[in-house]
């Protein structure tokens, strides 16, 4: 009997790591952003998207609240905020 | 063809005949002769394989894990500390259902450092999800390697196999072995066809995260496969006999058990000594017999019970101990009787540790201790 421990490409999308957050999430202020894309690069979930200045945003279905983006932003345009009720942010 | 060969070289020859495609190992006594001769074969162009030198056993196991995942036949060998250093990867290989074959040239475990033979290394990793076979002599070691590849790659099984042969006593002993022709091996062992493999044209991920919702099932599947293997093995052993004209036992071997009331149970090379002892005692009219356990995992519990149920006194002799409890094989044999009435005395004896010779006198001491009440752990030939 074999239960495969393999997965096809893109199946990690099914794994909603947003449930891993424990009370805090990054808030993209979108005021000082210089579109350096550092936050995109350091996000372990690859869940930050954006294009021009002040358009960057995280997908909270996958954002696990590690805070890397906050730490790396050169203009402090991302801050960690307390979640109202963390579960509703992943629905 | 019958040849007078060192055990290590005979095993290397079998691995060559099995056409292993990726070999990786780190030298460690008393295993080194096996991979040394394989490296020579690759260098001389006698074996078309990648021989990957690494800086540790952990890396050797990782190399064969990765190679096996790409769908090629792999081989590694180690012993003692090297095997223990591999442990993390051993579990992973089994979990990924990769049919790696490994030779463990059994050796004692440090400390104190000791390069001689006992079974503590491989017995310690019996729960890793590898099928484990113990050879009595070099012919059996060769035959078990052929069976190992065939079983590991069988789509009903797809689990790694460890063939255990006693360090020095077998690896360094010259014996006559019947080595098969390439055509016979090719007939018995077809090309490896993986169930899943890493291929850039059809990408998959292997070794993914599986949480509480699915991990249990992966362990269940390995356990169930081990149990199924007990039924698959006899059929493949029959095929072995048809192709090579020689019987191969993979689970147990019964030796003069018919009417035996006193039975020795053991694994590996000490079985040879016990067989001679049994013959001698039989000449004296004593009803003694021997049960050789070849498959430690999966443990053929029912078959062991059937073979031993008429015995009155059973002596389990082993070169390993679960310190603070008893010999692991003793626990297994006892558990085979659990739940049945009229249980015989099942006594455990630990001997031959760190290369101490097991002589007929040692076996005689075991037999002498059987007359008394059941013993859990008795060290034989103890000098204290
Ligand atoms: S907190 Fe971590 S996971 Fe969430 S968006 Fe920032 S970097 Fe990505
Ligand atoms: S790191 Fe800060 S400045 Fe750079 S793109 Fe992200 S939000 Fe904008």
PDB file of C-alpha atoms and ligand atoms in Angstrom, chain A residues 33-37 39 56 73-75 78, ligand 2:
ATOM      1  CA  UNK A  33       6.304  53.424  -0.564  1.00  0.00           C
ATOM      2  CA  UNK A  34       9.104  53.758  -3.148  1.00  0.00           C
ATOM      3  CA  UNK A  35       8.266  50.510  -4.968  1.00  0.00           C
ATOM      4  CA  UNK A  36      11.624  48.932  -4.128  1.00  0.00           C
ATOM      5  CA  UNK A  37       9.965  45.456  -4.040  1.00  0.00           C
ATOM      6  CA  UNK A  39       8.939  43.180   0.715  1.00  0.00           C
ATOM      7  CA  UNK A  56       1.708  46.858  -2.465  1.00  0.00           C
ATOM      8  CA  UNK A  73      10.736  48.118   4.288  1.00  0.00           C
ATOM      9  CA  UNK A  74      13.280  51.008   3.973  1.00  0.00           C
ATOM     10  CA  UNK A  75      10.643  53.687   4.461  1.00  0.00           C
ATOM     11  CA  UNK A  78       4.434  48.590   6.509  1.00  0.00           C
TER      12      UNK A  78
HETATM   13  S1  LIG C   2       9.413  47.357   0.971  1.00  0.00           S
HETATM   14 FE1  LIG C   2       8.191  49.144   1.524  1.00  0.00          FE
HETATM   15  S2  LIG C   2       8.852  50.670   0.017  1.00  0.00           S
HETATM   16 FE2  LIG C   2       9.570  48.716  -0.774  1.00  0.00          FE
HETATM   17  S3  LIG C   2       7.878  48.084  -2.108  1.00  0.00           S
HETATM   18 FE3  LIG C   2       7.477  47.137  -0.123  1.00  0.00          FE
HETATM   19  S4  LIG C   2       6.109  48.643   0.865  1.00  0.00           S
HETATM   20 FE4  LIG C   2       7.056  49.702  -0.839  1.00  0.00          FE
END
